[in-house]
Coordinates of C-alpha atoms in Angstrom, one line a residue:
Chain A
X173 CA 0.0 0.0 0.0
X174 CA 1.7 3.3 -0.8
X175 CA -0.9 6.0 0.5
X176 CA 0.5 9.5 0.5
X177 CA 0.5 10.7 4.4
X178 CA -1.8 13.2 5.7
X179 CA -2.8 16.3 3.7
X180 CA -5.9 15.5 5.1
X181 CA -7.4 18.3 5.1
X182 CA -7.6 18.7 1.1
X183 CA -10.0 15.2 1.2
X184 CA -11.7 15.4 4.8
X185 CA -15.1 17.8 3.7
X186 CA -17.9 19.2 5.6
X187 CA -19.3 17.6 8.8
X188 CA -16.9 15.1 8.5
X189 CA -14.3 17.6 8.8
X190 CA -15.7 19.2 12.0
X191 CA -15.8 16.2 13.5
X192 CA -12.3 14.5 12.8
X193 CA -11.1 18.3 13.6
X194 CA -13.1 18.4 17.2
X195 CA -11.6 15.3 18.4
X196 CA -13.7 14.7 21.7
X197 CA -16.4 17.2 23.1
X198 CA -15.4 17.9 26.7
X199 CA -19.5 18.2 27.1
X200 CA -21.8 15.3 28.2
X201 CA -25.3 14.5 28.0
X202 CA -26.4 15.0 31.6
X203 CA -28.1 10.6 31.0
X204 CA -25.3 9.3 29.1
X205 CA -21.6 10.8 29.6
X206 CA -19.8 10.3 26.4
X207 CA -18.5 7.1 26.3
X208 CA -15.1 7.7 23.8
X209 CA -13.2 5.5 21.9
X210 CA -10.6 5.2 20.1
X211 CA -9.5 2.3 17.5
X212 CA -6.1 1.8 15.9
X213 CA -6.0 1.2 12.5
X214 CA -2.9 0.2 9.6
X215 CA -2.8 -1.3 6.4
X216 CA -3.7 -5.0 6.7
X217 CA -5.6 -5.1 9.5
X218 CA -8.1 -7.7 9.9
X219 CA -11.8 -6.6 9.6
X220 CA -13.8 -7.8 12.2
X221 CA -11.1 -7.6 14.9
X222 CA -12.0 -4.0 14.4
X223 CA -15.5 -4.2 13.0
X224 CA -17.3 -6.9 15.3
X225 CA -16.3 -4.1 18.6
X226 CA -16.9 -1.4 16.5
X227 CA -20.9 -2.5 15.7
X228 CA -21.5 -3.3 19.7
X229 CA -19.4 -0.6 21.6
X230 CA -21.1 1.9 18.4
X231 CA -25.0 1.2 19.9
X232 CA -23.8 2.7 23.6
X233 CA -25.9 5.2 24.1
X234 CA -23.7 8.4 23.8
X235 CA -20.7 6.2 22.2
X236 CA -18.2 8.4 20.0
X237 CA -15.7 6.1 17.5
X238 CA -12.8 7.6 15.8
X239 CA -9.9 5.5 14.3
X240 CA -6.3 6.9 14.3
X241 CA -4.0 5.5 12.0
X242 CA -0.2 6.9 10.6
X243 CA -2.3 8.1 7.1
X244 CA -5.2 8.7 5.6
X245 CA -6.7 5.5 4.8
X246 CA -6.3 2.1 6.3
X247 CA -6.7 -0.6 4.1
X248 CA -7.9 -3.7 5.2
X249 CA -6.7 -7.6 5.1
X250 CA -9.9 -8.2 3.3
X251 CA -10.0 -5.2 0.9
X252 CA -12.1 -2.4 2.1
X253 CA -10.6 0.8 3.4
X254 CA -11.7 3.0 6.5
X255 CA -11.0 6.5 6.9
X256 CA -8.7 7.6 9.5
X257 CA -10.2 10.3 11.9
X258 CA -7.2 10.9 13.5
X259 CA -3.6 10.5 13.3
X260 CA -0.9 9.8 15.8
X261 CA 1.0 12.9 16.1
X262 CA 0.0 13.1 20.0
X263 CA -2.6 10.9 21.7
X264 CA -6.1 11.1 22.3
X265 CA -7.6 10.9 26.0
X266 CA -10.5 8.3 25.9
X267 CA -12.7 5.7 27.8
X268 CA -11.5 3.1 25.7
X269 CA -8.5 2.3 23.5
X270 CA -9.3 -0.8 20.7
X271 CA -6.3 -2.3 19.1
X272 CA -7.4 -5.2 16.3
X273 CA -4.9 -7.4 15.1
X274 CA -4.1 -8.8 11.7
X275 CA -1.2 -10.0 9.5
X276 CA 0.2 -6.8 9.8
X277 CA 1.4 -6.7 13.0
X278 CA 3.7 -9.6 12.2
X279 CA 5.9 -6.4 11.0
X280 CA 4.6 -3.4 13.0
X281 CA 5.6 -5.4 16.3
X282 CA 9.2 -3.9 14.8
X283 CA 7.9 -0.6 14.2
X284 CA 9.5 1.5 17.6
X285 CA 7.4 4.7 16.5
X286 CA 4.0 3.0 16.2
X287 CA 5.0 1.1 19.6
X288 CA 5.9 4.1 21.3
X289 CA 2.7 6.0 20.4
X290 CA 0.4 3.0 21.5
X291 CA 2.5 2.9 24.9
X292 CA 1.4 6.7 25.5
X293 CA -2.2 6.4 24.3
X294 CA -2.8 3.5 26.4
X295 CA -1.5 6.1 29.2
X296 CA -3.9 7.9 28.5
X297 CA -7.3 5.7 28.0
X298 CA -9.1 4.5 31.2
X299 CA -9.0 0.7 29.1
X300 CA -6.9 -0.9 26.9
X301 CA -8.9 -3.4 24.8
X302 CA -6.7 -5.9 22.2
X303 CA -8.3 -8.2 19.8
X304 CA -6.6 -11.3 18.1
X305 CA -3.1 -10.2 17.1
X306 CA -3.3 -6.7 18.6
X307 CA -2.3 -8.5 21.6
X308 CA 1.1 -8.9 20.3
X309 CA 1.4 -5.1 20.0
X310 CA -0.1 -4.2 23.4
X311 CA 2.5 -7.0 25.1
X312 CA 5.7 -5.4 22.5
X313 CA 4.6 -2.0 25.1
X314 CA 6.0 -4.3 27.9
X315 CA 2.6 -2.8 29.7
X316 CA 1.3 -6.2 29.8
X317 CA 3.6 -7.8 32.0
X318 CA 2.9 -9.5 34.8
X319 CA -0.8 -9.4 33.5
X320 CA -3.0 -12.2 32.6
X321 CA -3.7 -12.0 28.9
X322 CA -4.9 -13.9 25.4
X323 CA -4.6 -14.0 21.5
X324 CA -5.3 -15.4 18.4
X325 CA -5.1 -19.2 19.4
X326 CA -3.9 -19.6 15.6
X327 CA -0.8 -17.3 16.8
X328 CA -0.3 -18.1 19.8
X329 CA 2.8 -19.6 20.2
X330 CA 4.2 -16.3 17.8
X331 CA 1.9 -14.1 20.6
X332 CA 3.8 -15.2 23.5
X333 CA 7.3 -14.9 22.2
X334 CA 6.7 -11.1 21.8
X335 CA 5.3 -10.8 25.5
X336 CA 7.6 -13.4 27.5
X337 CA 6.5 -11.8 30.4
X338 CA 2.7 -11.7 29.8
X339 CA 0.6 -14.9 31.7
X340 CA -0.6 -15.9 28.8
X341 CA -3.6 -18.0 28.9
X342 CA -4.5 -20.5 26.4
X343 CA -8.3 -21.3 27.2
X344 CA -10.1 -17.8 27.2
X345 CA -12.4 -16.5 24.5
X346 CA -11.4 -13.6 26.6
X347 CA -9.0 -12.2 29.7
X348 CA -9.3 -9.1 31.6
X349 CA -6.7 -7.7 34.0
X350 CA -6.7 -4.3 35.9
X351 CA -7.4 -1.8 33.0
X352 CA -6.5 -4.1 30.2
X353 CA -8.8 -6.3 28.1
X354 CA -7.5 -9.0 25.6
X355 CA -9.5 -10.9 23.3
X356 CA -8.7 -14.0 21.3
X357 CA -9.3 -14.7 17.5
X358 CA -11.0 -12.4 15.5
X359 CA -15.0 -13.0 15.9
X360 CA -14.2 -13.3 19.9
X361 CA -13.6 -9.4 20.1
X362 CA -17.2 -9.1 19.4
X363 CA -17.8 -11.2 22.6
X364 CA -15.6 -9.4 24.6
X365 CA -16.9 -6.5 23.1
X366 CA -20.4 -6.9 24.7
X367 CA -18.5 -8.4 28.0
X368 CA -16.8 -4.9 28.5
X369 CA -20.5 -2.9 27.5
X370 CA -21.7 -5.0 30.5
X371 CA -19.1 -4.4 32.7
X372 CA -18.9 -0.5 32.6
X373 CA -22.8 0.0 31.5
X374 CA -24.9 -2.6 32.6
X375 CA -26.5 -5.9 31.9
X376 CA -29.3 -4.0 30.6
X377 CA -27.3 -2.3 27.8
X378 CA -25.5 -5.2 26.7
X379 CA -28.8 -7.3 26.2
X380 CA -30.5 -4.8 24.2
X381 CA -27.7 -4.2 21.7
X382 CA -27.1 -8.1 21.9
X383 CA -30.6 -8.1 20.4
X384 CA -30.7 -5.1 18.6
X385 CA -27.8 -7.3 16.6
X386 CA -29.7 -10.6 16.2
X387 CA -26.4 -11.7 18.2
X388 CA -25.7 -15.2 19.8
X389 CA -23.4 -14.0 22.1
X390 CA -21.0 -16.3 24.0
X391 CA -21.1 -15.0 27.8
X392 CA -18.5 -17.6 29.1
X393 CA -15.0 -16.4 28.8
X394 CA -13.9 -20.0 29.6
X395 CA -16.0 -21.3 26.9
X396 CA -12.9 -21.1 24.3
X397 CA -13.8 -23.9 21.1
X398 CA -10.2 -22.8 19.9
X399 CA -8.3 -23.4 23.3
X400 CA -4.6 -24.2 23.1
X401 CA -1.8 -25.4 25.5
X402 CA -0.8 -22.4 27.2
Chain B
X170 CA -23.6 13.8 6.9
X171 CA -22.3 16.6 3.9
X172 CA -19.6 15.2 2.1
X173 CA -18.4 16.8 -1.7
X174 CA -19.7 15.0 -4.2
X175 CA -17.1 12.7 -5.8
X176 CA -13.9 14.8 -7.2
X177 CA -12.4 11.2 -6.1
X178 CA -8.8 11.3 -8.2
X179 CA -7.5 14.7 -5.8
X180 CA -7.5 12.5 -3.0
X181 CA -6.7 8.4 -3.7
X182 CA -3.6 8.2 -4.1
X183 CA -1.0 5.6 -5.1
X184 CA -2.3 2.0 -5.3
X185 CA -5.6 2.4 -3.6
X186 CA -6.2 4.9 -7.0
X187 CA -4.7 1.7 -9.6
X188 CA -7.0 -0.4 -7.7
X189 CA -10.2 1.6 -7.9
X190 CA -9.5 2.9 -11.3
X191 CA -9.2 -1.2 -12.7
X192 CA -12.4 -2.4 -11.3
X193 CA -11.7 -6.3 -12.2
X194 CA -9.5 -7.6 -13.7
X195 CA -11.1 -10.4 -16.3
X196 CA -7.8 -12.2 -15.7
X197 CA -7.6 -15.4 -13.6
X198 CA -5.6 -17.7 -12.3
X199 CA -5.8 -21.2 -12.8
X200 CA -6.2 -22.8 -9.6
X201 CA -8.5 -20.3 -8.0
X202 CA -10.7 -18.0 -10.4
X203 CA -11.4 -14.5 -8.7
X204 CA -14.1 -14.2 -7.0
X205 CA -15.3 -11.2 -6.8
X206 CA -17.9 -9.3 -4.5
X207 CA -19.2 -6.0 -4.6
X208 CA -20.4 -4.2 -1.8
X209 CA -23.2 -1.1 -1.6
X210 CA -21.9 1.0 1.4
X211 CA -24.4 4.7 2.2
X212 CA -24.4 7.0 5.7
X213 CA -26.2 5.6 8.2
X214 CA -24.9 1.5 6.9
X215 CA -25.0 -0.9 9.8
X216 CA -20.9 -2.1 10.8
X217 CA -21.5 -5.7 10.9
X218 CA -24.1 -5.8 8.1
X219 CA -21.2 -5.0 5.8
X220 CA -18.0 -6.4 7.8
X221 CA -18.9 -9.5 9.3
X222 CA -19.7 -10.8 5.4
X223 CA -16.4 -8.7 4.0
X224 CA -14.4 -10.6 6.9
X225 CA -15.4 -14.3 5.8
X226 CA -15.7 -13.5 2.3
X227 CA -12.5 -11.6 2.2
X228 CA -10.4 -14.7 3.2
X229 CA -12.0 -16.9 0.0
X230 CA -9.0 -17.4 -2.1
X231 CA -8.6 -15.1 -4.8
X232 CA -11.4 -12.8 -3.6
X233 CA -11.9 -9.1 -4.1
X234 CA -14.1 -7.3 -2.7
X235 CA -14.7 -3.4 -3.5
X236 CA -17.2 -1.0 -2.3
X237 CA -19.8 1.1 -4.2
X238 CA -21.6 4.4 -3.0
X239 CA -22.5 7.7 -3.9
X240 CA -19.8 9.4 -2.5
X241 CA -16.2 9.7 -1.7
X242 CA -17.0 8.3 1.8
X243 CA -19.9 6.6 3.7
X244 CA -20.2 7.1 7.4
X245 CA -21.3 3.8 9.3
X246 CA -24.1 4.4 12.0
X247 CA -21.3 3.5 14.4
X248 CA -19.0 6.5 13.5
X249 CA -15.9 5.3 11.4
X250 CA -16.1 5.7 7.4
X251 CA -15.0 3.5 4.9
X252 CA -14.0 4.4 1.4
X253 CA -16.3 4.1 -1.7
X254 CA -13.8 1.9 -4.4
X255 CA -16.6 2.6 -7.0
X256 CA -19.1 5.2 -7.7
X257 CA -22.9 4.5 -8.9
X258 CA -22.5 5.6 -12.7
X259 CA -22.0 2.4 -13.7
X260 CA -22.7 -1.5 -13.0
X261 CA -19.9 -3.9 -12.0
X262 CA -20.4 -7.3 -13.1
X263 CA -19.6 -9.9 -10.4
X264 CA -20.3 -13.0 -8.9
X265 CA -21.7 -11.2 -5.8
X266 CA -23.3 -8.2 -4.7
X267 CA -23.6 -7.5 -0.9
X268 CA -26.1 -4.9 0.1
X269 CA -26.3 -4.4 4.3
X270 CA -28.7 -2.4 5.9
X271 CA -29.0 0.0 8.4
X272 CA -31.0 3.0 9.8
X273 CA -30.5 4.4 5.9
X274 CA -32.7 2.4 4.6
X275 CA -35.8 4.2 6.3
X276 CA -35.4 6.9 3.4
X277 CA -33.1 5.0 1.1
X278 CA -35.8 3.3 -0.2
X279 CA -37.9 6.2 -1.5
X280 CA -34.5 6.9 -3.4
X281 CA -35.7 5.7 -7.1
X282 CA -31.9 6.8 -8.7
X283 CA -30.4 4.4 -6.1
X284 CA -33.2 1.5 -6.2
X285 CA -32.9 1.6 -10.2
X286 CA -29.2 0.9 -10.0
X287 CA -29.6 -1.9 -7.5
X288 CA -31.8 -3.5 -9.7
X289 CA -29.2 -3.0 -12.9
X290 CA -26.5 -4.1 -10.5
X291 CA -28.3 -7.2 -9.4
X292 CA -29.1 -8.0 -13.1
X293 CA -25.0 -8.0 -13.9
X294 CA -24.3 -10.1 -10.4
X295 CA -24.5 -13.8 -10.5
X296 CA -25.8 -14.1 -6.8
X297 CA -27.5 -11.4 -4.6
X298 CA -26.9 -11.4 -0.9
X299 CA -28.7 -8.9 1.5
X300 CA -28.5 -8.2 5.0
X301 CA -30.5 -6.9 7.8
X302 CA -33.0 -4.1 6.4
X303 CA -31.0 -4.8 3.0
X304 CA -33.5 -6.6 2.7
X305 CA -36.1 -3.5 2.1
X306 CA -33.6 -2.0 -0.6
X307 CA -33.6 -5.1 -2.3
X308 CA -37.6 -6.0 -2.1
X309 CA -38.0 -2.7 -3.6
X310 CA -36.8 -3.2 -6.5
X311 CA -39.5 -6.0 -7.1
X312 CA -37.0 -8.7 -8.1
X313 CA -37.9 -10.5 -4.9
X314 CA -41.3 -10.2 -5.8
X315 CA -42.5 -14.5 -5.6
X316 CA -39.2 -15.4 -4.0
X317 CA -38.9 -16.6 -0.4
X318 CA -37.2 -14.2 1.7
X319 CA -36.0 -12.7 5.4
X320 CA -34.4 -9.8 7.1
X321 CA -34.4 -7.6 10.5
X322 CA -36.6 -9.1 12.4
X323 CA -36.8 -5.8 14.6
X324 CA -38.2 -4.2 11.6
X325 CA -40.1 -7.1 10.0
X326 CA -43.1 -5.7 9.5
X327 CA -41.6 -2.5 7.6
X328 CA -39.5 -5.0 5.6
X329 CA -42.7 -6.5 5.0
X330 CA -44.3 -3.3 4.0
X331 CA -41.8 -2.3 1.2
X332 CA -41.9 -5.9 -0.5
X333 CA -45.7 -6.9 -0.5
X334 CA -45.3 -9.9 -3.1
X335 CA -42.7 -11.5 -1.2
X336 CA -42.6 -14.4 1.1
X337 CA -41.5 -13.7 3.9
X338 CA -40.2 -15.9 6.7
X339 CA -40.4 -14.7 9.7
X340 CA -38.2 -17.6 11.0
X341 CA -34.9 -18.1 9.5
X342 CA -31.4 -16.9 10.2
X343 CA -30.9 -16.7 6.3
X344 CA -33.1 -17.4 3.3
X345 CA -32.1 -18.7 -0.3
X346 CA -33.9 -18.7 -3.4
X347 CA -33.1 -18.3 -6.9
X348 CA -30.1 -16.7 -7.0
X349 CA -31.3 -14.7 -4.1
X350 CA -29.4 -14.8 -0.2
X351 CA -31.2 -12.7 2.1
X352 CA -29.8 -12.6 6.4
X353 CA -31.8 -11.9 9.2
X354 CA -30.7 -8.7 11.6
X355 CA -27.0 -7.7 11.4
X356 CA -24.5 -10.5 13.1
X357 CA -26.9 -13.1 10.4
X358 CA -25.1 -11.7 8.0
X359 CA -21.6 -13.1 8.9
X360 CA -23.3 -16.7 9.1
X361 CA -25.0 -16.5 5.7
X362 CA -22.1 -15.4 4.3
X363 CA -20.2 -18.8 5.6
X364 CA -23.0 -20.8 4.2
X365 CA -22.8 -18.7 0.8
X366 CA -19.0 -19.7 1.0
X367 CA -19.7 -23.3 1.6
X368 CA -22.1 -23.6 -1.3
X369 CA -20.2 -21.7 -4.2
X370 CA -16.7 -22.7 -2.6
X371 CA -17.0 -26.2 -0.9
X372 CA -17.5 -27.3 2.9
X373 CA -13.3 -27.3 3.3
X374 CA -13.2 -23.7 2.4
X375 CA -16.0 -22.5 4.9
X376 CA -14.6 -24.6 7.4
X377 CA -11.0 -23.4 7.3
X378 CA -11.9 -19.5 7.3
X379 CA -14.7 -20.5 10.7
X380 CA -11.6 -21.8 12.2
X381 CA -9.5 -18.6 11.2
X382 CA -11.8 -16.2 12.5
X383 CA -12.3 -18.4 15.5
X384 CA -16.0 -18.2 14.8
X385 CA -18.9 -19.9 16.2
X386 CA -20.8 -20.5 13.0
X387 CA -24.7 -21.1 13.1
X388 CA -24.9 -23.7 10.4
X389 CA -28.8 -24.3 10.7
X390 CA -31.1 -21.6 8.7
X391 CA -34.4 -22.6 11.3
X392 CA -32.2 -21.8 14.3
X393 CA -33.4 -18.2 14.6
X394 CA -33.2 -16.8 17.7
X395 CA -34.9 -14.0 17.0
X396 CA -37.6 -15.3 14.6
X397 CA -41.1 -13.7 14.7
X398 CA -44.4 -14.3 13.1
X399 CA -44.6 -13.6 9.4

């Protein structure tokens, strides 16, 4: 992918401009507080790792998405393209930071600058939530360690090498620990997703956007059909 | 949502413009034939109506998969905006066109420019595949006038209302007919599309991308949990 970076203002028109511009509203609703959050995107990353989140944490009431990536456009594994909202010249204060996984991150684990900025936005987002592979570039950070975590059973064993302090564990559609959130494979974000919706808004939110998605959610984070030796 | 109008070339840059410029390529190769998808993308699409199908169908081998809208841009309900490969001047022909849903469809479908190219892009598609209140864009075109069909079942009974000669099931996860695939709500979508795989591509295929996405497939068409009465 050979994107040109940034002159984004020349492309970025009209609300969509205002809003990439604004970043986060300091206001709240005096129901709903904003609920922010912000996804990391690149070139290569797989789709639903940032997709399946994306559709459950987007039906919160008052939820606010933007994704940051290093240039205009991601593209991704699968051949659509988002737009990025943001880029990663500083760091974005937010209730929740999403970091999807996907062949990419086979190289960007290498990639100090990208590793460096996820270290300081993590620093500043009251959660850190990986999917799949992403967890190999939240544990590169080194703010893993010592922390209970999961990954892509498919990479694990290439997971773990880049986090040798992490306790990785092999059974877990998902693993929280303190502020951090790590999801297995791919589709298992979307559980975890609606885990972490129930965790900081309520049962009662998570059910009705469960529904509102004709979702068959898996509720059991030990309930892992793609377990491996840890 | 005010976005320009289309002066697309000022801003795609490097192989993302190749790519959008070529639509298809009639080449093949020999072992896999490409397989490719088109996608209808507007403001106001539902995430996982569009990505949990891109995601499965995105790891057939030799897919490609582009999107198709209006504009430079379309802005999912949830926030984040993916880029339009393809504009509506023209038809694509290809083996299958995806059309999601998503609050848009309330007003899309008094759209008649929009609804007359559906129906001249599902007449140069060899398969149709709708999701969620795709459904209604697709029933209002009147090619699923006689065929069995399903969609949101939130919204069934507007779905209902926009596609009169239709038969529609109130209790399926997914409905096929003709040349005709048609999801229940949102997350339906991603297990249709695995069945769609399994039929045009074989069980082994379907199997192997489940497993990569570390998916808990729904492989039965009656199991609808959120069926209603048609």
């Amino acid at each position: 992918m050979t994107h040109l970076p940034m002159p984004r203002r020349q492309f970025i028109t009209g609300g969509l401009a205002l809003a990439a511009a604004a970043s986060f509203s300091p206001l709240t609703q005096a129901r709903n507080p904003q609920f922010t959050i912000i996804g990391l995107v690149f070139d290569d990353y797989e789709t639903l790792d940032l997709h399946g989140p994306v559709e459950m944490l987007g039906h919160v009431p008052n939820a606010s998405i933007k994704l940051a990536g290093k240039r205009q456009l991601a593209r991704s594994y699968q051949g659509p393209s988002v737009l990025c909202d943001l880029d990663l010249t500083r760091t974005y204060p937010c209730d929740l930071f999403l970091i999807p996984g996907g062949l990419a991150t086979r190289t960007l684990v290498n990639d100090p600058e990208l590793i460096d900025w996820i270290t300081r936005q993590a620093a500043v987002s009251k959660r850190v939530f990986s999917v799949c592979t992403g967890a190999a570039l939240l544990a590169k950070t080194g703010l893993l360690d010592g922390h209970k975590a999961t990954g892509n059973k498919m990479a694990f064993d290439w997971i773990r090498s880049v986090g040798p302090n992490v306790e990785w564990i092999g059974k877990a559609r998902w693993q929280e620990s303190g502020k951090y959130l790590t999801a297995s494979g791919v589709s298992a974000g979307t559980d975890a997703a609606l885990q972490l919706i129930e965790t900081v808004h309520g049962k009662d939110v998570a059910d009705r956007i469960q529904t509102l998605a004709e979702y068959d959610r898996n509720r059991d984070p030990g309930n892992d059909p793609y377990a491996v030796e840890a």
